[in-house]
PDB file of C-alpha atoms in Angstrom:
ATOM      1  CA  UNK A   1      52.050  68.426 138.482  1.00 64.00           C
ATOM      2  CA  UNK A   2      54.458  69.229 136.137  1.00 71.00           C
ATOM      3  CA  UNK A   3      57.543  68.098 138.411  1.00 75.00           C
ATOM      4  CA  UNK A   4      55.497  65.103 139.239  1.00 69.00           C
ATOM      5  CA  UNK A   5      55.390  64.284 135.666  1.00 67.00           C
ATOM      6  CA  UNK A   6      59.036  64.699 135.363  1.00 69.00           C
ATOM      7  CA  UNK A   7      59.565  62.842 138.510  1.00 66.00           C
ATOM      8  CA  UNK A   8      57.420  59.718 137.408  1.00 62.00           C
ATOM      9  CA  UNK A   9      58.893  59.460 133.818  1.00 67.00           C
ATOM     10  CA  UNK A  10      62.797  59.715 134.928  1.00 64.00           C
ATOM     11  CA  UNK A  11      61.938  56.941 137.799  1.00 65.00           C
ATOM     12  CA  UNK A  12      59.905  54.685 135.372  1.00 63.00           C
ATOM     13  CA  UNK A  13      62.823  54.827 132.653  1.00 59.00           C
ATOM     14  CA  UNK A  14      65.752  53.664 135.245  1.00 61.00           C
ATOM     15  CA  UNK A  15      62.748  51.113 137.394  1.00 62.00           C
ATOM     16  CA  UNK A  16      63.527  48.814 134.543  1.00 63.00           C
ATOM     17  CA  UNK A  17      66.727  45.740 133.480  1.00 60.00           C
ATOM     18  CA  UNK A  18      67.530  46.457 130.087  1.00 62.00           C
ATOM     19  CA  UNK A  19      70.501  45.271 127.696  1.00 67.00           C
ATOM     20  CA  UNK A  20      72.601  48.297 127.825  1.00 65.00           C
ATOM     21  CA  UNK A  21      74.410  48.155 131.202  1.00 60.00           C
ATOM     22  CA  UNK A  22      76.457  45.333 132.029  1.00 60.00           C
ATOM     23  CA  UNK A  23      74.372  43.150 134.217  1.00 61.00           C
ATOM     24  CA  UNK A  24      71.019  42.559 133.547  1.00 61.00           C
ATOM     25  CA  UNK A  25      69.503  41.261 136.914  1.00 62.00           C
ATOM     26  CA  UNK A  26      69.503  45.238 138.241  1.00 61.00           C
ATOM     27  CA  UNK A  27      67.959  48.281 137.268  1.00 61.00           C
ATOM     28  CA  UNK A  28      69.745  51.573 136.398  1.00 60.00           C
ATOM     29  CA  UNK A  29      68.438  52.703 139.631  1.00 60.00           C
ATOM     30  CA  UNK A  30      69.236  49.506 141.329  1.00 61.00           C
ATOM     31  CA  UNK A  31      73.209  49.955 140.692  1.00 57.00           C
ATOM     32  CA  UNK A  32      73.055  54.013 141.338  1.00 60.00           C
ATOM     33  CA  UNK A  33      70.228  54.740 144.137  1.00 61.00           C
ATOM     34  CA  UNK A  34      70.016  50.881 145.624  1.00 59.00           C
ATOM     35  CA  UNK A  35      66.712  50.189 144.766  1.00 63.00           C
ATOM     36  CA  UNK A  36      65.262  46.463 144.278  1.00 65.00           C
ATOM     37  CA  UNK A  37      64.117  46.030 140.435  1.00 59.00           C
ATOM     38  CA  UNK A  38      59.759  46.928 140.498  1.00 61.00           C
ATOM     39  CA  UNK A  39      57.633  44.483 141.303  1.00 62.00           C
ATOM     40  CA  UNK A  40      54.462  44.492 139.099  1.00 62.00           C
ATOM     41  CA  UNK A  41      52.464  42.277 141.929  1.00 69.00           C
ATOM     42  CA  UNK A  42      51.872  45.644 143.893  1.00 70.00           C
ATOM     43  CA  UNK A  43      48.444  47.674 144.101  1.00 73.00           C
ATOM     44  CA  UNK A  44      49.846  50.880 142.169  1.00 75.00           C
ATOM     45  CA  UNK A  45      47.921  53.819 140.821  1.00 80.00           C
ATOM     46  CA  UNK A  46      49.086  55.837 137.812  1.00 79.00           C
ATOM     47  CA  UNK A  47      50.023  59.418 137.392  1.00 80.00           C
ATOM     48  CA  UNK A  48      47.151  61.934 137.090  1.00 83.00           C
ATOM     49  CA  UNK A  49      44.524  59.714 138.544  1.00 84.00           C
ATOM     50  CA  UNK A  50      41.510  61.309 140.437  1.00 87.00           C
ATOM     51  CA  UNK A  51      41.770  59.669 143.909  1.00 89.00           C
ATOM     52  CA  UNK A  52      40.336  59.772 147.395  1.00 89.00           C
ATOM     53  CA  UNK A  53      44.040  59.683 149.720  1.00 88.00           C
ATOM     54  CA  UNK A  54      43.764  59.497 153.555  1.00 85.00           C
ATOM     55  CA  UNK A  55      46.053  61.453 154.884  1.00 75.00           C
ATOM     56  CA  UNK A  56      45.403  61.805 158.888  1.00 70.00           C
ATOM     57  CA  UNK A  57      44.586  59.335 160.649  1.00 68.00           C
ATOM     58  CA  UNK A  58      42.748  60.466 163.853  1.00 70.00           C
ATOM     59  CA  UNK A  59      40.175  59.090 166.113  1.00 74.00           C
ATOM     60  CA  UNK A  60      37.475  61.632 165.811  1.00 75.00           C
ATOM     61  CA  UNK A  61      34.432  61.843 163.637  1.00 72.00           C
ATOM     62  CA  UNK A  62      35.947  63.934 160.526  1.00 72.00           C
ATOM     63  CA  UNK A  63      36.328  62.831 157.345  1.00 67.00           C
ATOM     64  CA  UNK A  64      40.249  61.760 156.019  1.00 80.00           C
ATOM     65  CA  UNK A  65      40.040  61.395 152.646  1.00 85.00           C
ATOM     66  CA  UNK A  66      41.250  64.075 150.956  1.00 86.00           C
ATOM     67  CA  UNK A  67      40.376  64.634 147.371  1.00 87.00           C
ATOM     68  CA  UNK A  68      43.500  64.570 144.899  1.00 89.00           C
ATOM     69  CA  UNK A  69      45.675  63.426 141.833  1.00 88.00           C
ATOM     70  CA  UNK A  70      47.834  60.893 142.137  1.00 88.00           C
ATOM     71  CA  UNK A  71      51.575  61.800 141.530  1.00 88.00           C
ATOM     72  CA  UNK A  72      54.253  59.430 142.259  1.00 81.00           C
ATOM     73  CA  UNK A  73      55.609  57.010 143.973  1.00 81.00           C
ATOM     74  CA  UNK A  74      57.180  57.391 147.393  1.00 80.00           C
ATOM     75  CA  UNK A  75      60.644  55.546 147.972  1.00 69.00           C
ATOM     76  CA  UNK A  76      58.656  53.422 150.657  1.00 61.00           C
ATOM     77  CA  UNK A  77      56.130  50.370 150.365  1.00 71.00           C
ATOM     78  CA  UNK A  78      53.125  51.072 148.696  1.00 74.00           C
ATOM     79  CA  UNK A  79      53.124  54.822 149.715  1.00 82.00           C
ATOM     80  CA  UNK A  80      52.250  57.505 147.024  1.00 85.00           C
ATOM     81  CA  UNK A  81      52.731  61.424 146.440  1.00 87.00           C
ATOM     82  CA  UNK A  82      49.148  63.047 145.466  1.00 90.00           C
ATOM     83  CA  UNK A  83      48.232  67.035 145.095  1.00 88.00           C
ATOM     84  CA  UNK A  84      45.707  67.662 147.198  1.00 87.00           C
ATOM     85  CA  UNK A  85      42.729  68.909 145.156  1.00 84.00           C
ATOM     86  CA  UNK A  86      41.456  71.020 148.150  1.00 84.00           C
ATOM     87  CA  UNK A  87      45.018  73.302 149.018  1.00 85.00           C
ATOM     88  CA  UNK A  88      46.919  72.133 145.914  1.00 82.00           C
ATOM     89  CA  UNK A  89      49.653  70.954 148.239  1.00 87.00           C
ATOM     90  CA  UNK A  90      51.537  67.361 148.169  1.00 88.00           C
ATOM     91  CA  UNK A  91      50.478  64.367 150.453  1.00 88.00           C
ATOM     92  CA  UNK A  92      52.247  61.441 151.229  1.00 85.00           C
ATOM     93  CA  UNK A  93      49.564  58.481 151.503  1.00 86.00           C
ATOM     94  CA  UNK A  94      49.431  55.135 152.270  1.00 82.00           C
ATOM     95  CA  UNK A  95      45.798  54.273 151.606  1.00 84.00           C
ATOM     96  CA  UNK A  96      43.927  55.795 148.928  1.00 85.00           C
ATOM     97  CA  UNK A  97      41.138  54.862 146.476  1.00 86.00           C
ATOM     98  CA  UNK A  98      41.536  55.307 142.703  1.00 87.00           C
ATOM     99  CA  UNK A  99      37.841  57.336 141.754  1.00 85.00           C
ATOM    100  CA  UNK A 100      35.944  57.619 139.056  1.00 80.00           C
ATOM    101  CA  UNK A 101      36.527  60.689 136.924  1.00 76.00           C
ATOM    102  CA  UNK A 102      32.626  61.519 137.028  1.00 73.00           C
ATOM    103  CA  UNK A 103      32.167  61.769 140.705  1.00 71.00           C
ATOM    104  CA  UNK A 104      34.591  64.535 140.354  1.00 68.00           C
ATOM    105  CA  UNK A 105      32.477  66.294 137.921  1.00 68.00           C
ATOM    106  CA  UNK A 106      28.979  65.557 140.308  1.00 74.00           C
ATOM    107  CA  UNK A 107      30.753  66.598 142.937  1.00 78.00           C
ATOM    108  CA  UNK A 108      31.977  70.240 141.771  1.00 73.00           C
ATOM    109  CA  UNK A 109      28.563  70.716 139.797  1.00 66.00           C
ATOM    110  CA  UNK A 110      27.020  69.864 142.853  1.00 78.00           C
ATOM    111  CA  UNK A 111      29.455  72.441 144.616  1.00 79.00           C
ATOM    112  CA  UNK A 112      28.707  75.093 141.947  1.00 69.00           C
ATOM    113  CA  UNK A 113      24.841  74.805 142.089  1.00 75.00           C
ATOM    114  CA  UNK A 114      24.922  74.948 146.186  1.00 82.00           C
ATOM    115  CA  UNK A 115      27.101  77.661 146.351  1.00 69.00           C
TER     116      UNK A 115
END
């Protein structure tokens, strides 16, 4: 999480015009990586959220969404980074579903007093 954190705040520094370079129609990251300036009318999540991502997408029966926190941004259209609650590892998601903080706490409590 903590190279997430590092990741998110570097990227949402540069994301942005400002006065300081000499145009002001492109972002820091626009002239050095050749990214397109943000645009705010995207569904976004924010960094740390508790999230349901779905990661596989098969045709059987299982269940895909994965419990996690939300990370960052990938480089490609609406696709995030999340840690995987479950095997603390990173997923790359397209779909997810920002959660409620207290279903997190049912659900381990529940976990807890079944186990």
């Amino acid at each position: 999480m903590t190279k997430g954190f590092s990741y998110i705040s570097v990227q949402t520094i540069n994301a942005c015009p400002n006065e300081q370079v000499f145009t002001t129609d492109m972002s820091n990251a626009g002239i050095v990586e050749g990214r397109k300036n943000s645009d705010f009318n995207r569904k976004r999540i924010t960094f740390g959220t508790y999230s349901l991502a779905y990661a596989d997408t098969t045709n059987e029966m299982n269940s895909r969404a994965v419990p996690a926190i939300t990370l960052y941004e990938s480089n490609e259209e609406d696709r995030h980074y999340f840690m995987s609650l479950n095997s603390s590892e990173r997923l790359h998601a397209r779909k997810w579903v920002q959660m409620h903080i207290m279903e997190l706490f049912e659900n381990l409590l529940y976990d807890f007093a079944t186990g």
